[in-house]
mmCIF file of C-alpha atoms in Angstrom:
data_model
loop_
_atom_site.group_PDB
_atom_site.id
_atom_site.type_symbol
_atom_site.label_atom_id
_atom_site.label_comp_id
_atom_site.label_asym_id
_atom_site.label_seq_id
_atom_site.Cartn_x
_atom_site.Cartn_y
_atom_site.Cartn_z
ATOM 1 C CA MET R 1 -30.135 36.777 13.196
ATOM 2 C CA ALA R 2 -27.547 34.114 13.991
ATOM 3 C CA SER R 3 -29.533 31.451 12.161
ATOM 4 C CA ASN R 4 -29.817 33.819 9.203
ATOM 5 C CA ALA R 5 -26.025 34.166 9.046
ATOM 6 C CA GLN R 6 -25.609 30.392 9.199
ATOM 7 C CA GLN R 7 -28.036 29.892 6.338
ATOM 8 C CA THR R 8 -26.310 32.388 4.075
ATOM 9 C CA ALA R 9 -22.925 30.798 4.713
ATOM 10 C CA GLY R 10 -24.233 27.581 3.176
ATOM 11 C CA PRO R 11 -23.604 24.071 4.360
ATOM 12 C CA ALA R 12 -20.394 23.478 6.202
ATOM 13 C CA VAL R 13 -17.731 22.139 3.887
ATOM 14 C CA ARG R 14 -16.150 19.110 5.465
ATOM 15 C CA SER R 15 -12.463 18.931 4.717
ATOM 16 C CA ARG R 16 -11.290 15.525 3.613
ATOM 17 C CA ASN R 17 -7.922 13.995 4.140
ATOM 18 C CA THR R 18 -7.504 12.610 0.626
ATOM 19 C CA PRO R 19 -3.832 11.574 0.921
ATOM 20 C CA ALA R 20 -4.653 9.403 3.930
ATOM 21 C CA ARG R 21 -7.431 7.698 2.005
ATOM 22 C CA VAL R 22 -5.200 7.115 -1.025
ATOM 23 C CA ALA R 23 -2.533 5.655 1.246
ATOM 24 C CA ALA R 24 -5.059 3.380 2.939
ATOM 25 C CA TRP R 25 -6.393 2.116 -0.406
ATOM 26 C CA ALA R 26 -2.880 1.438 -1.716
ATOM 27 C CA ALA R 27 -1.983 -0.434 1.467
ATOM 28 C CA ALA R 28 -5.214 -2.442 1.324
ATOM 29 C CA LEU R 29 -4.605 -3.364 -2.318
ATOM 30 C CA GLY R 30 -1.073 -4.513 -1.516
ATOM 31 C CA ALA R 31 -2.285 -6.549 1.448
ATOM 32 C CA GLY R 32 -4.908 -8.072 -0.846
ATOM 33 C CA LEU R 33 -2.129 -9.144 -3.192
ATOM 34 C CA ILE R 34 -0.402 -10.926 -0.314
ATOM 35 C CA VAL R 35 -3.671 -12.694 0.530
ATOM 36 C CA ALA R 36 -4.043 -13.653 -3.141
ATOM 37 C CA ILE R 37 -0.535 -15.132 -3.164
ATOM 38 C CA VAL R 38 -1.301 -17.224 -0.088
ATOM 39 C CA ALA R 39 -4.811 -18.224 -1.223
ATOM 40 C CA ALA R 40 -3.934 -19.098 -4.818
ATOM 41 C CA PRO R 41 -0.235 -19.899 -5.163
ATOM 42 C CA MET R 42 -0.781 -21.127 -8.729
ATOM 43 C CA PHE R 43 -1.560 -17.563 -9.843
ATOM 44 C CA TRP R 44 1.653 -16.355 -8.227
ATOM 45 C CA LEU R 45 3.588 -19.082 -10.038
ATOM 46 C CA LEU R 46 2.069 -17.934 -13.327
ATOM 47 C CA TYR R 47 2.204 -14.174 -12.738
ATOM 48 C CA GLY R 48 4.712 -13.838 -9.898
ATOM 49 C CA GLY R 49 6.535 -10.899 -11.419
ATOM 50 C CA LEU R 50 3.332 -8.901 -11.833
ATOM 51 C CA TYR R 51 2.143 -9.647 -8.299
ATOM 52 C CA THR R 52 5.504 -8.678 -6.846
ATOM 53 C CA ALA R 53 5.772 -5.503 -8.960
ATOM 54 C CA PHE R 54 2.253 -4.376 -8.036
ATOM 55 C CA MET R 55 2.950 -5.100 -4.390
ATOM 56 C CA PHE R 56 6.119 -2.993 -4.541
ATOM 57 C CA LEU R 57 4.284 -0.170 -6.350
ATOM 58 C CA CYS R 58 1.459 -0.202 -3.789
ATOM 59 C CA GLY R 59 4.055 0.194 -1.060
ATOM 60 C CA LEU R 60 5.709 3.041 -2.957
ATOM 61 C CA VAL R 61 2.357 4.835 -3.203
ATOM 62 C CA ALA R 62 1.277 4.142 0.381
ATOM 63 C CA ILE R 63 4.388 5.530 2.081
ATOM 64 C CA PRO R 64 4.540 9.096 0.682
ATOM 65 C CA ALA R 65 0.752 9.410 0.592
ATOM 66 C CA GLY R 66 0.652 8.285 4.222
ATOM 67 C CA HIS R 67 3.174 10.934 5.204
ATOM 68 C CA LEU R 68 1.149 13.579 3.367
ATOM 69 C CA GLY R 69 -1.983 12.294 5.078
ATOM 70 C CA ARG R 70 -0.346 12.553 8.504
ATOM 71 C CA ARG R 71 0.710 16.139 7.817
ATOM 72 C CA ARG R 72 -2.718 17.098 6.468
ATOM 73 C CA GLY R 73 -4.426 15.310 9.360
ATOM 74 C CA LYS R 74 -2.425 17.432 11.785
ATOM 75 C CA ARG R 75 -3.878 20.570 10.185
ATOM 76 C CA LEU R 76 -7.388 19.075 10.182
ATOM 77 C CA GLY R 77 -7.350 18.323 13.894
ATOM 78 C CA GLY R 78 -6.294 14.699 13.788
ATOM 79 C CA GLN R 79 -8.646 13.471 11.081
ATOM 80 C CA ASP R 80 -7.461 10.135 9.570
ATOM 81 C CA ARG R 81 -3.969 10.363 11.105
ATOM 82 C CA GLY R 82 -4.211 6.797 12.398
ATOM 83 C CA LYS R 83 -5.285 5.540 8.997
ATOM 84 C CA ALA R 84 -2.292 7.273 7.423
ATOM 85 C CA LEU R 85 0.094 5.794 9.984
ATOM 86 C CA LEU R 86 -1.289 2.315 9.340
ATOM 87 C CA ALA R 87 -0.772 2.868 5.619
ATOM 88 C CA ILE R 88 2.858 3.924 6.183
ATOM 89 C CA VAL R 89 3.610 0.802 8.232
ATOM 90 C CA THR R 90 1.791 -1.432 5.742
ATOM 91 C CA GLY R 91 3.637 0.208 2.843
ATOM 92 C CA TRP R 92 7.005 -0.585 4.390
ATOM 93 C CA LEU R 93 5.891 -4.156 5.049
ATOM 94 C CA LEU R 94 4.757 -4.489 1.422
ATOM 95 C CA ILE R 95 8.149 -3.341 0.164
ATOM 96 C CA LEU R 96 9.906 -5.719 2.545
ATOM 97 C CA PHE R 97 7.684 -8.637 1.480
ATOM 98 C CA ALA R 98 8.255 -7.864 -2.215
ATOM 99 C CA LEU R 99 12.020 -7.803 -1.685
ATOM 100 C CA VAL R 100 11.869 -11.107 0.200
ATOM 101 C CA LEU R 101 9.910 -12.638 -2.692
ATOM 102 C CA VAL R 102 12.509 -11.423 -5.199
ATOM 103 C CA LEU R 103 15.355 -12.793 -3.078
ATOM 104 C CA ALA R 104 13.552 -16.128 -2.673
ATOM 105 C CA TYR R 105 13.011 -16.366 -6.417
ATOM 106 C CA VAL R 106 16.659 -15.508 -7.169
ATOM 107 C CA GLY R 107 17.789 -18.052 -4.583
ATOM 108 C CA LEU R 108 15.532 -20.699 -6.090
ATOM 109 C CA VAL R 109 16.870 -20.090 -9.593
ATOM 110 C CA ALA R 110 20.473 -20.060 -8.346
ATOM 111 C CA GLY R 111 19.920 -23.272 -6.372
ATOM 112 C CA LEU R 112 18.396 -25.011 -9.365
ATOM 113 C CA GLY R 113 21.335 -23.868 -11.467
ATOM 114 C CA VAL R 114 23.808 -25.340 -9.005
ATOM 115 C CA LEU R 115 21.837 -28.612 -8.820
ATOM 116 C CA SER R 116 21.588 -28.973 -12.570
ATOM 117 C CA ASP R 117 25.304 -28.185 -12.986
ATOM 118 C CA SER R 118 26.338 -30.737 -10.391
ATOM 119 C CA ALA R 119 24.079 -33.395 -11.930
ATOM 120 C CA SER R 120 25.857 -33.274 -15.268
#
């Protein structure tokens, strides 16, 4: 009788923590952009603004999705909570790295402006 009731209920639906997975993918994509900048600096010199903007956007996606994933993971019994926490930390690091890149670029342009002004 018990096996009959299990068969009629159908297969068990496994709940998925989608926000945690979205956060992890966004964090991984942003980290991949950092690796691309280090591996091929010529591409960053050509498309630096796009790389930096995508890195910042990946961080902006990873942080709220990671928080949603942590909250949903709490209701699902701890499923993917660590992945969501890693995505939150990585998202903040991506935003920090993007801001450092912008400040470095602004400093470089300002320094070149001062050098060219003092040369003439």
